[in-house]
Amino acid sequence: MPYPVEQNEKFAAYAHPERLVSTEWLAAAIESGALQDGKLVVVESDEDVLLYETGHIPGAVKIDWHTDLNDEVTRDYVDGAAFATLAAAKGISRDSTVVIYGDKSNWWAAYALWVFTLFGHEDVRLLDGGRDKWIAEGRALTTDKPAITPGEYPVVERNDAPIRAFKEDVLAHFGKPLIDVRSTEEYTGQRTHMPAYPEEGALRGGHIPTAASIPWARAAAEDGTYRSRAELEALYLGEAGLTEGDDVVAYCRIGERSSHTWFALKYLLGFDSVRNYDGSWTEWGNAVRVPIAKGTERGTAPAHR
Amino acid sequence: MNTSALPTALSQIVDDFQAVTEPERLQLLLEFSRELPDPPERLADHPELMEQVVECQSPLFLTIETEKSDGGPADSVRLFFKAPPEAPTTRGFAGVLHEGLDGLSPAEILAVPDDMPELLGLTRAITPLRMRGMTAMLGRIKRKVAALPQQS
């Protein structure tokens, strides 16, 4: 890890404290000129494609989850060449420390961090509390575009298998824990999209049988920071019933909200094997002959075929 | 579809978007988000008088009112929108519709093609999913206009 890791009591309780930084830490790092040489790069990633332009952390660059990280044609992420071009254009080198933050309790920031991890970017961290906490604390914002010195980024092929699950992987996963991070209404099948969000065309409602329902936002405190280790354990070990060493798959609607949960399970609670099923409900709820459970009960795993 | 079928103000806005590059279109949308007027206090303080367009990614409320124009035969339609500053894309769409449609007659608004938002050339830059919010907003305005009492 090229840039010093933040030490504080809350983070120290997590399995991988080096994956989070606080607003105080980032403000001090920027103040000290850390962004000058490309060793530390701050990235904003939001749901709203124009939010960065209304004002961002001084020196931060923007990466849009949809236009920058998704392939335009295939439903997939960009390839190694496109990612290398993107990273270099944002001033990111392979050995840069990248701190990502965004709106809505870092939901899109966690998604961007997960995509960086598909490419094996070693040192990528989340700003605990994200954009809202930074603003709530009255910290500096600017609309000035940062002067970017292009980084040097090699073409690295994505390594999906360790942290990304496909539909076939989920079918083979039955018997091991699944976490559904969508709203209760989506879980029970009452609706197929988020409350107050656009209908994205899932033909069936409900959840993947045996999945525990832990809506993603329960991992976040009121100020958008992650809850403490003890609180997260109560949620995922207690309520969801995970045990140490479990192989876990998390999913939502397109894989964005579940990235937030993936981060909590992987880096804060230290589960080694956690995969994000990015096909999520927009694939499962449209797929032919996959098993679906409706209502509040988790349901039972189908017999293996 | 070409812009000649659109009301003058809206046609001008579409021309402005089409005349510039994709990054500049986003900048233009941001300017519209800044120019969107707040609803008058009588509406701002009574959100129940406005309708939420749930297809938008961020909370967006809108309503319409009619005004008799002096001596003219047709009512003109006034549009009011409410969206938070942290939703600039949604505000930008509302700003385009406000500047392009506010004050027109019901017939002029109803004649705007439903797929007019596609003319802005933003679909690639901001994704089809995000464009749906604007199409839904225009649809809601047209449905509300169509439901106005018949004019004498």
Tab-separated table of C-alpha atoms in Angstrom:
chain	number	residue	atom	x	y	z
A	1	MET	CA	0.000	0.000	0.000
A	2	PRO	CA	1.854	3.042	-1.192
A	3	TYR	CA	-0.007	5.692	0.765
A	4	PRO	CA	-0.132	5.567	4.578
A	5	VAL	CA	-3.174	3.875	6.048
A	6	GLU	CA	-5.418	5.752	8.429
A	7	GLN	CA	-5.344	4.641	12.055
A	8	ASN	CA	-8.421	5.176	14.182
A	9	GLU	CA	-10.406	3.195	16.694
A	10	LYS	CA	-13.492	2.586	14.552
A	11	PHE	CA	-11.540	1.374	11.522
A	12	ALA	CA	-9.146	-0.717	13.621
A	13	ALA	CA	-12.035	-3.019	14.562
A	14	TYR	CA	-12.663	-3.870	10.909
A	15	ALA	CA	-10.958	-6.803	9.178
A	16	HIS	CA	-9.333	-4.521	6.585
A	17	PRO	CA	-9.080	-0.988	8.009
A	18	GLU	CA	-6.859	-0.008	5.078
A	19	ARG	CA	-9.952	0.041	2.819
A	20	LEU	CA	-11.539	3.105	4.457
A	21	VAL	CA	-10.503	6.685	5.004
A	22	SER	CA	-12.342	9.355	6.995
A	23	THR	CA	-13.225	12.833	5.808
A	24	GLU	CA	-10.694	14.277	8.305
A	25	TRP	CA	-7.955	12.073	6.889
A	26	LEU	CA	-8.750	13.013	3.291
A	27	ALA	CA	-8.988	16.733	4.061
A	28	ALA	CA	-5.575	16.589	5.757
A	29	ALA	CA	-4.061	14.585	2.886
A	30	ILE	CA	-5.327	17.100	0.314
A	31	GLU	CA	-4.081	19.951	2.495
A	32	SER	CA	-0.629	18.395	2.563
A	33	GLY	CA	-0.470	18.333	-1.229
A	34	ALA	CA	-0.926	14.556	-1.585
A	35	LEU	CA	-2.804	14.922	-4.867
A	36	GLN	CA	0.064	16.720	-6.615
A	37	ASP	CA	2.118	13.748	-7.758
A	38	GLY	CA	-0.573	11.181	-8.620
A	39	LYS	CA	0.265	8.948	-5.663
A	40	LEU	CA	-3.177	9.654	-4.265
A	41	VAL	CA	-6.136	10.133	-6.628
A	42	VAL	CA	-9.627	11.040	-5.417
A	43	VAL	CA	-12.534	9.808	-7.562
A	44	GLU	CA	-16.182	10.873	-7.318
A	45	SER	CA	-18.776	8.381	-8.546
A	46	ASP	CA	-22.453	9.312	-8.249
A	47	GLU	CA	-25.837	8.156	-9.334
A	48	ASP	CA	-26.587	11.552	-10.877
A	49	VAL	CA	-24.325	12.027	-13.893
A	50	LEU	CA	-24.144	15.829	-13.372
A	51	LEU	CA	-23.710	15.988	-9.609
A	52	TYR	CA	-19.906	16.179	-9.781
A	53	GLU	CA	-20.201	19.241	-12.007
A	54	THR	CA	-22.232	21.106	-9.374
A	55	GLY	CA	-19.244	20.974	-7.023
A	56	HIS	CA	-16.777	18.283	-5.919
A	57	ILE	CA	-13.894	17.734	-3.514
A	58	PRO	CA	-10.970	19.885	-4.726
A	59	GLY	CA	-8.766	17.843	-7.034
A	60	ALA	CA	-11.245	14.966	-7.391
A	61	VAL	CA	-11.864	13.428	-10.826
A	62	LYS	CA	-15.170	11.959	-11.983
A	63	ILE	CA	-15.910	8.403	-13.067
A	64	ASP	CA	-19.474	7.614	-14.111
A	65	TRP	CA	-20.582	4.054	-13.347
A	66	HIS	CA	-22.600	3.760	-16.501
A	67	THR	CA	-20.801	5.710	-19.215
A	68	ASP	CA	-17.246	4.944	-18.036
A	69	LEU	CA	-17.398	1.470	-16.456
A	70	ASN	CA	-20.100	-0.363	-18.410
A	71	ASP	CA	-19.478	-1.667	-21.901
A	72	GLU	CA	-21.673	0.219	-24.326
A	73	VAL	CA	-22.818	-2.828	-26.287
A	74	THR	CA	-22.552	-6.003	-24.205
A	75	ARG	CA	-24.036	-6.119	-20.721
A	76	ASP	CA	-20.632	-6.301	-19.103
A	77	TYR	CA	-17.892	-4.082	-17.751
A	78	VAL	CA	-15.259	-2.451	-19.932
A	79	ASP	CA	-12.264	-4.569	-20.921
A	80	GLY	CA	-8.658	-4.195	-19.809
A	81	ALA	CA	-7.722	-1.826	-22.612
A	82	ALA	CA	-10.670	0.499	-21.993
A	83	PHE	CA	-10.046	0.470	-18.249
A	84	ALA	CA	-6.363	1.301	-18.758
A	85	THR	CA	-7.311	4.214	-21.014
A	86	LEU	CA	-9.892	5.458	-18.517
A	87	ALA	CA	-7.585	5.180	-15.510
A	88	ALA	CA	-4.677	6.895	-17.248
A	89	ALA	CA	-6.946	9.719	-18.430
A	90	LYS	CA	-8.021	10.266	-14.819
A	91	GLY	CA	-4.428	10.493	-13.619
A	92	ILE	CA	-4.447	7.024	-12.077
A	93	SER	CA	-1.419	4.759	-12.314
A	94	ARG	CA	-1.308	1.105	-11.318
A	95	ASP	CA	0.393	1.977	-8.019
A	96	SER	CA	-1.815	4.984	-7.200
A	97	THR	CA	-3.827	4.985	-4.012
A	98	VAL	CA	-7.401	5.650	-5.145
A	99	VAL	CA	-9.997	7.036	-2.750
A	100	ILE	CA	-13.564	6.845	-4.084
A	101	TYR	CA	-16.567	8.719	-2.728
A	102	GLY	CA	-20.069	9.464	-3.938
A	103	ASP	CA	-23.686	10.282	-3.199
A	104	LYS	CA	-26.262	8.112	-1.414
A	105	SER	CA	-24.011	6.627	1.297
A	106	ASN	CA	-21.368	5.688	-1.290
A	107	TRP	CA	-23.614	3.246	-3.045
A	108	TRP	CA	-22.205	4.068	-6.503
A	109	ALA	CA	-18.734	4.640	-5.101
A	110	ALA	CA	-18.734	1.085	-3.732
A	111	TYR	CA	-19.801	-0.127	-7.151
A	112	ALA	CA	-16.888	1.704	-8.798
A	113	LEU	CA	-14.538	0.292	-6.151
A	114	TRP	CA	-15.787	-3.205	-6.930
A	115	VAL	CA	-15.081	-2.668	-10.652
A	116	PHE	CA	-11.565	-1.397	-9.814
A	117	THR	CA	-11.134	-4.618	-7.843
A	118	LEU	CA	-12.178	-6.720	-10.864
A	119	PHE	CA	-9.074	-5.274	-12.495
A	120	GLY	CA	-7.003	-6.055	-9.447
A	121	HIS	CA	-6.229	-2.442	-8.588
A	122	GLU	CA	-4.391	-2.984	-5.344
A	123	ASP	CA	-4.977	0.116	-3.249
A	124	VAL	CA	-8.500	1.414	-3.618
A	125	ARG	CA	-10.375	2.825	-0.621
A	126	LEU	CA	-13.750	4.334	0.210
A	127	LEU	CA	-14.264	7.690	1.867
A	128	ASP	CA	-16.415	6.717	4.864
A	129	GLY	CA	-19.634	8.762	4.714
A	130	GLY	CA	-19.054	9.867	1.135
A	131	ARG	CA	-20.114	13.090	-0.466
A	132	ASP	CA	-22.933	13.878	1.939
A	133	LYS	CA	-20.744	13.704	5.043
A	134	TRP	CA	-18.062	15.845	3.407
A	135	ILE	CA	-20.677	18.492	2.602
A	136	ALA	CA	-22.434	18.191	5.985
A	137	GLU	CA	-19.125	19.006	7.659
A	138	GLY	CA	-18.840	22.177	5.620
A	139	ARG	CA	-15.671	21.045	3.859
A	140	ALA	CA	-14.399	22.611	0.648
A	141	LEU	CA	-16.084	22.025	-2.695
A	142	THR	CA	-15.109	23.428	-6.049
A	143	THR	CA	-16.360	23.428	-9.616
A	144	ASP	CA	-12.802	23.879	-10.914
A	145	LYS	CA	-11.726	21.068	-13.167
A	146	PRO	CA	-8.581	19.448	-11.786
A	147	ALA	CA	-5.413	19.660	-13.876
A	148	ILE	CA	-4.713	16.020	-14.654
A	149	THR	CA	-1.296	14.575	-15.423
A	150	PRO	CA	-2.105	11.337	-17.270
A	151	GLY	CA	-1.206	8.213	-15.326
A	152	GLU	CA	0.538	5.123	-16.591
A	153	TYR	CA	-1.793	2.187	-16.520
A	154	PRO	CA	-1.034	-1.230	-18.015
A	155	VAL	CA	-3.670	-3.295	-19.797
A	156	VAL	CA	-4.764	-5.762	-17.131
A	157	GLU	CA	-7.417	-8.334	-17.949
A	158	ARG	CA	-10.296	-8.489	-15.522
A	159	ASN	CA	-10.305	-11.338	-13.070
A	160	ASP	CA	-14.017	-11.778	-12.413
A	161	ALA	CA	-14.123	-15.153	-10.686
A	162	PRO	CA	-13.111	-14.228	-7.119
A	163	ILE	CA	-15.642	-11.419	-6.602
A	164	ARG	CA	-18.224	-11.679	-9.375
A	165	ALA	CA	-20.958	-14.309	-9.672
A	166	PHE	CA	-22.876	-15.125	-12.826
A	167	LYS	CA	-26.302	-16.736	-12.992
A	168	GLU	CA	-24.795	-20.224	-13.407
A	169	ASP	CA	-22.617	-19.612	-10.353
A	170	VAL	CA	-25.687	-18.719	-8.323
A	171	LEU	CA	-27.521	-21.856	-9.473
A	172	ALA	CA	-24.488	-23.869	-8.339
A	173	HIS	CA	-24.316	-21.918	-5.073
A	174	PHE	CA	-27.595	-23.217	-3.572
A	175	GLY	CA	-26.972	-24.564	-0.108
A	176	LYS	CA	-24.586	-21.709	0.670
A	177	PRO	CA	-25.701	-18.281	1.876
A	178	LEU	CA	-27.178	-15.596	-0.347
A	179	ILE	CA	-27.912	-12.023	0.740
A	180	ASP	CA	-30.648	-10.042	-1.006
A	181	VAL	CA	-29.998	-6.343	-0.356
A	182	ARG	CA	-33.079	-4.896	-2.048
A	183	SER	CA	-36.055	-3.299	-0.307
A	184	THR	CA	-38.572	-5.529	1.462
A	185	GLU	CA	-41.148	-4.836	-1.263
A	186	GLU	CA	-38.775	-6.104	-3.913
A	187	TYR	CA	-37.798	-9.137	-1.823
A	188	THR	CA	-41.349	-10.278	-1.253
A	189	GLY	CA	-42.244	-9.746	-4.894
A	190	GLN	CA	-44.694	-6.965	-4.228
A	191	ARG	CA	-42.705	-4.879	-6.712
A	192	THR	CA	-39.845	-5.464	-9.147
A	193	HIS	CA	-38.046	-2.136	-8.784
A	194	MET	CA	-37.004	0.225	-6.041
A	195	PRO	CA	-39.698	2.346	-4.433
A	196	ALA	CA	-39.907	5.610	-6.417
A	197	TYR	CA	-37.461	4.343	-9.056
A	198	PRO	CA	-38.095	3.491	-12.683
A	199	GLU	CA	-39.490	0.133	-13.647
A	200	GLU	CA	-36.600	-1.695	-15.252
A	201	GLY	CA	-38.530	-4.512	-16.719
A	202	ALA	CA	-38.289	-7.636	-14.576
A	203	LEU	CA	-41.030	-10.070	-15.563
A	204	ARG	CA	-41.193	-11.828	-12.189
A	205	GLY	CA	-41.077	-10.548	-8.621
A	206	GLY	CA	-39.642	-12.220	-5.548
A	207	HIS	CA	-36.200	-13.397	-4.476
A	208	ILE	CA	-33.684	-16.168	-5.070
A	209	PRO	CA	-34.735	-19.047	-2.788
A	210	THR	CA	-32.875	-19.181	0.561
A	211	ALA	CA	-31.595	-15.581	0.283
A	212	ALA	CA	-31.662	-13.595	3.533
A	213	SER	CA	-33.154	-10.100	3.244
A	214	ILE	CA	-30.812	-7.413	4.565
A	215	PRO	CA	-31.533	-4.148	2.725
A	216	TRP	CA	-28.181	-2.535	1.907
A	217	ALA	CA	-28.812	0.757	3.717
A	218	ARG	CA	-28.968	-1.026	7.062
A	219	ALA	CA	-25.176	-1.275	6.870
A	220	ALA	CA	-24.980	2.541	6.821
A	221	ALA	CA	-25.460	4.936	9.729
A	222	GLU	CA	-27.484	8.155	9.464
A	223	ASP	CA	-24.403	10.101	8.355
A	224	GLY	CA	-23.705	7.653	5.526
A	225	THR	CA	-20.690	6.017	7.231
A	226	TYR	CA	-20.514	2.267	7.653
A	227	ARG	CA	-21.873	0.960	10.929
A	228	SER	CA	-19.409	-0.293	13.524
A	229	ARG	CA	-18.030	-3.827	13.386
A	230	ALA	CA	-20.294	-4.896	16.262
A	231	GLU	CA	-23.376	-3.516	14.510
A	232	LEU	CA	-22.439	-5.170	11.216
A	233	GLU	CA	-21.906	-8.474	12.989
A	234	ALA	CA	-25.343	-8.238	14.581
A	235	LEU	CA	-26.782	-7.681	11.113
A	236	TYR	CA	-24.958	-10.280	9.038
A	237	LEU	CA	-23.878	-12.902	11.563
A	238	GLY	CA	-26.930	-12.492	13.782
A	239	GLU	CA	-29.865	-11.660	11.560
A	240	ALA	CA	-28.709	-13.133	8.261
A	241	GLY	CA	-27.111	-16.114	9.990
A	242	LEU	CA	-23.729	-16.051	8.264
A	243	THR	CA	-20.882	-17.864	9.985
A	244	GLU	CA	-17.164	-17.244	9.718
A	245	GLY	CA	-15.652	-18.699	6.577
A	246	ASP	CA	-18.930	-18.767	4.645
A	247	ASP	CA	-18.870	-18.430	0.876
A	248	VAL	CA	-21.427	-15.644	0.236
A	249	VAL	CA	-23.181	-14.193	-2.815
A	250	ALA	CA	-24.909	-10.807	-2.608
A	251	TYR	CA	-27.283	-9.389	-5.182
A	252	CYS	CA	-29.764	-6.568	-5.748
A	253	ARG	CA	-31.261	-5.292	-9.002
A	254	ILE	CA	-28.214	-4.557	-11.167
A	255	GLY	CA	-25.378	-5.067	-8.689
A	256	GLU	CA	-24.890	-1.514	-7.426
A	257	ARG	CA	-26.533	-1.659	-4.003
A	258	SER	CA	-25.035	-5.097	-3.420
A	259	SER	CA	-21.544	-3.646	-4.010
A	260	HIS	CA	-22.071	-1.648	-0.816
A	261	THR	CA	-22.894	-4.872	1.046
A	262	TRP	CA	-20.088	-6.755	-0.722
A	263	PHE	CA	-17.638	-4.159	0.651
A	264	ALA	CA	-18.995	-4.564	4.186
A	265	LEU	CA	-18.770	-8.362	4.108
A	266	LYS	CA	-15.405	-8.546	2.368
A	267	TYR	CA	-13.412	-5.753	3.957
A	268	LEU	CA	-15.175	-4.818	7.169
A	269	LEU	CA	-16.171	-8.296	8.395
A	270	GLY	CA	-13.393	-10.124	6.564
A	271	PHE	CA	-15.244	-12.853	4.651
A	272	ASP	CA	-12.696	-14.153	2.152
A	273	SER	CA	-15.139	-15.407	-0.422
A	274	VAL	CA	-17.844	-12.865	-1.221
A	275	ARG	CA	-19.142	-12.453	-4.722
A	276	ASN	CA	-21.444	-9.808	-6.152
A	277	TYR	CA	-24.039	-11.157	-8.586
A	278	ASP	CA	-24.324	-8.128	-10.881
A	279	GLY	CA	-26.879	-9.752	-13.176
A	280	SER	CA	-29.072	-9.565	-10.084
A	281	TRP	CA	-32.814	-9.259	-10.295
A	282	THR	CA	-32.904	-7.726	-13.785
A	283	GLU	CA	-31.437	-11.036	-14.979
A	284	TRP	CA	-32.918	-13.510	-12.484
A	285	GLY	CA	-36.413	-12.014	-12.653
A	286	ASN	CA	-36.401	-12.428	-16.435
A	287	ALA	CA	-34.581	-15.762	-16.759
A	288	VAL	CA	-36.513	-18.823	-17.884
A	289	ARG	CA	-37.048	-21.639	-15.375
A	290	VAL	CA	-34.920	-20.321	-12.518
A	291	PRO	CA	-36.449	-20.918	-9.079
A	292	ILE	CA	-38.048	-17.935	-7.321
A	293	ALA	CA	-39.468	-17.577	-3.819
A	294	LYS	CA	-42.176	-15.048	-2.999
A	295	GLY	CA	-43.181	-13.513	0.303
A	296	THR	CA	-41.174	-12.897	3.447
A	297	GLU	CA	-39.981	-16.498	3.913
A	298	ARG	CA	-36.528	-17.329	2.573
A	299	GLY	CA	-37.775	-20.451	0.838
A	300	THR	CA	-35.945	-23.688	0.217
A	301	ALA	CA	-33.117	-24.551	-2.139
A	302	PRO	CA	-34.186	-26.535	-5.169
A	303	ALA	CA	-32.792	-30.037	-5.554
A	304	HIS	CA	-29.599	-29.940	-7.594
A	305	ARG	CA	-30.177	-30.780	-11.208
B	1	MET	CA	-38.825	13.585	-36.532
B	2	ASN	CA	-37.484	17.055	-37.147
B	3	THR	CA	-37.615	20.123	-34.988
B	4	SER	CA	-40.039	22.036	-37.242
B	5	ALA	CA	-42.904	20.159	-35.584
B	6	LEU	CA	-41.959	21.604	-32.191
B	7	PRO	CA	-43.092	24.847	-30.581
B	8	THR	CA	-40.588	27.652	-31.263
B	9	ALA	CA	-38.938	27.800	-27.847
B	10	LEU	CA	-38.530	24.034	-27.607
B	11	SER	CA	-37.262	23.826	-31.166
B	12	GLN	CA	-34.648	26.458	-30.330
B	13	ILE	CA	-33.506	24.442	-27.295
B	14	VAL	CA	-33.212	21.260	-29.365
B	15	ASP	CA	-31.181	23.157	-31.983
B	16	ASP	CA	-28.870	24.442	-29.237
B	17	PHE	CA	-28.262	20.917	-27.954
B	18	GLN	CA	-27.721	19.497	-31.423
B	19	ALA	CA	-25.255	22.236	-32.369
B	20	VAL	CA	-22.696	21.230	-29.729
B	21	THR	CA	-20.573	18.217	-28.792
B	22	GLU	CA	-21.650	15.619	-26.255
B	23	PRO	CA	-19.660	17.002	-23.295
B	24	GLU	CA	-21.021	20.462	-24.085
B	25	ARG	CA	-24.559	19.071	-24.089
B	26	LEU	CA	-24.050	17.910	-20.517
B	27	GLN	CA	-22.818	21.380	-19.623
B	28	LEU	CA	-25.911	22.854	-21.271
B	29	LEU	CA	-28.158	20.510	-19.285
B	30	LEU	CA	-26.380	21.663	-16.129
B	31	GLU	CA	-27.168	25.268	-17.044
B	32	PHE	CA	-30.838	24.395	-17.450
B	33	SER	CA	-30.753	22.768	-14.011
B	34	ARG	CA	-29.488	26.028	-12.522
B	35	GLU	CA	-32.116	28.095	-14.318
B	36	LEU	CA	-35.113	26.025	-13.229
B	37	PRO	CA	-37.257	28.422	-11.199
B	38	ASP	CA	-38.476	27.371	-7.759
B	39	PRO	CA	-42.215	26.858	-7.480
B	40	PRO	CA	-44.135	29.733	-5.830
B	41	GLU	CA	-44.453	29.471	-2.059
B	42	ARG	CA	-48.099	28.457	-2.183
B	43	LEU	CA	-46.963	25.258	-3.977
B	44	ALA	CA	-43.544	24.800	-2.399
B	45	ASP	CA	-45.112	24.670	1.043
B	46	HIS	CA	-47.801	22.242	-0.097
B	47	PRO	CA	-46.161	19.291	-1.786
B	48	GLU	CA	-49.526	17.499	-1.803
B	49	LEU	CA	-50.612	19.905	-4.535
B	50	MET	CA	-47.857	18.570	-6.798
B	51	GLU	CA	-47.498	15.092	-8.260
B	52	GLN	CA	-44.374	12.975	-8.006
B	53	VAL	CA	-43.040	11.549	-11.241
B	54	VAL	CA	-41.819	8.205	-9.933
B	55	GLU	CA	-39.981	7.273	-13.112
B	56	CYS	CA	-37.354	9.904	-12.328
B	57	GLN	CA	-34.328	8.662	-10.399
B	58	SER	CA	-34.583	11.533	-7.951
B	59	PRO	CA	-37.643	13.102	-6.384
B	60	LEU	CA	-39.357	15.353	-8.902
B	61	PHE	CA	-42.717	16.969	-8.331
B	62	LEU	CA	-44.678	18.864	-10.916
B	63	THR	CA	-48.022	20.496	-11.455
B	64	ILE	CA	-49.726	22.680	-14.045
B	65	GLU	CA	-52.094	25.629	-13.852
B	66	THR	CA	-53.968	27.492	-16.564
B	67	GLU	CA	-54.200	31.221	-17.162
B	68	LYS	CA	-56.630	33.088	-19.402
B	69	SER	CA	-54.626	35.116	-21.852
B	70	ASP	CA	-55.904	38.649	-22.482
B	71	GLY	CA	-58.493	38.514	-25.194
B	72	GLY	CA	-57.016	35.318	-26.590
B	73	PRO	CA	-59.147	32.283	-27.141
B	74	ALA	CA	-56.903	29.715	-25.534
B	75	ASP	CA	-55.724	29.316	-21.999
B	76	SER	CA	-52.029	29.226	-21.506
B	77	VAL	CA	-50.535	26.491	-19.358
B	78	ARG	CA	-48.079	27.304	-16.588
B	79	LEU	CA	-45.686	24.612	-15.441
B	80	PHE	CA	-44.211	24.258	-11.942
B	81	PHE	CA	-41.451	21.850	-10.930
B	82	LYS	CA	-39.750	20.989	-7.678
B	83	ALA	CA	-36.534	18.948	-7.528
B	84	PRO	CA	-33.646	19.043	-5.053
B	85	PRO	CA	-30.306	20.660	-5.989
B	86	GLU	CA	-28.537	17.309	-5.510
B	87	ALA	CA	-30.475	15.986	-8.523
B	88	PRO	CA	-29.052	18.183	-11.300
B	89	THR	CA	-29.910	15.817	-14.158
B	90	THR	CA	-33.553	15.682	-13.157
B	91	ARG	CA	-33.555	19.460	-12.634
B	92	GLY	CA	-31.973	19.912	-16.066
B	93	PHE	CA	-34.739	17.953	-17.785
B	94	ALA	CA	-37.342	19.956	-15.890
B	95	GLY	CA	-35.545	23.168	-16.902
B	96	VAL	CA	-35.687	22.236	-20.589
B	97	LEU	CA	-39.416	21.468	-20.384
B	98	HIS	CA	-40.093	24.628	-18.388
B	99	GLU	CA	-38.315	26.903	-20.828
B	100	GLY	CA	-39.708	25.043	-23.837
B	101	LEU	CA	-43.353	24.647	-22.815
B	102	ASP	CA	-44.284	27.144	-20.090
B	103	GLY	CA	-46.976	29.547	-21.267
B	104	LEU	CA	-48.030	27.567	-24.347
B	105	SER	CA	-51.619	26.587	-25.117
B	106	PRO	CA	-52.897	23.117	-24.225
B	107	ALA	CA	-53.060	22.208	-27.930
B	108	GLU	CA	-49.440	23.209	-28.492
B	109	ILE	CA	-48.254	21.089	-25.549
B	110	LEU	CA	-50.320	18.089	-26.603
B	111	ALA	CA	-48.768	18.288	-30.091
B	112	VAL	CA	-45.218	17.787	-28.759
B	113	PRO	CA	-44.082	14.288	-29.817
B	114	ASP	CA	-43.672	11.879	-26.884
B	115	ASP	CA	-40.146	10.992	-27.968
B	116	MET	CA	-39.003	14.642	-28.121
B	117	PRO	CA	-36.364	14.079	-25.350
B	118	GLU	CA	-34.409	11.854	-27.742
B	119	LEU	CA	-33.801	14.903	-29.952
B	120	LEU	CA	-31.520	16.414	-27.314
B	121	GLY	CA	-28.776	13.963	-28.271
B	122	LEU	CA	-28.061	13.038	-24.648
B	123	THR	CA	-28.968	9.364	-24.705
B	124	ARG	CA	-25.426	8.113	-25.188
B	125	ALA	CA	-23.886	10.603	-22.786
B	126	ILE	CA	-26.238	9.934	-19.906
B	127	THR	CA	-27.682	6.475	-20.791
B	128	PRO	CA	-31.181	5.424	-21.882
B	129	LEU	CA	-32.165	4.683	-18.293
B	130	ARG	CA	-31.656	8.265	-17.225
B	131	MET	CA	-33.444	9.586	-20.344
B	132	ARG	CA	-36.563	7.713	-19.287
B	133	GLY	CA	-37.109	10.172	-16.481
B	134	MET	CA	-37.468	13.026	-18.923
B	135	THR	CA	-39.802	11.101	-21.209
B	136	ALA	CA	-41.920	10.275	-18.163
B	137	MET	CA	-41.963	13.958	-17.142
B	138	LEU	CA	-43.181	15.057	-20.580
B	139	GLY	CA	-45.777	12.263	-20.550
B	140	ARG	CA	-47.062	13.367	-17.166
B	141	ILE	CA	-47.372	16.985	-18.312
B	142	LYS	CA	-49.289	15.932	-21.418
B	143	ARG	CA	-51.617	13.688	-19.416
B	144	LYS	CA	-52.378	16.533	-17.020
B	145	VAL	CA	-52.994	18.930	-19.906
B	146	ALA	CA	-55.259	16.418	-21.636
B	147	ALA	CA	-57.278	16.107	-18.427
B	148	LEU	CA	-57.984	19.853	-18.246
B	149	PRO	CA	-61.658	20.806	-18.521
B	150	GLN	CA	-62.691	21.311	-22.145
B	151	GLN	CA	-62.230	24.868	-23.254
B	152	SER	CA	-65.216	26.879	-24.385
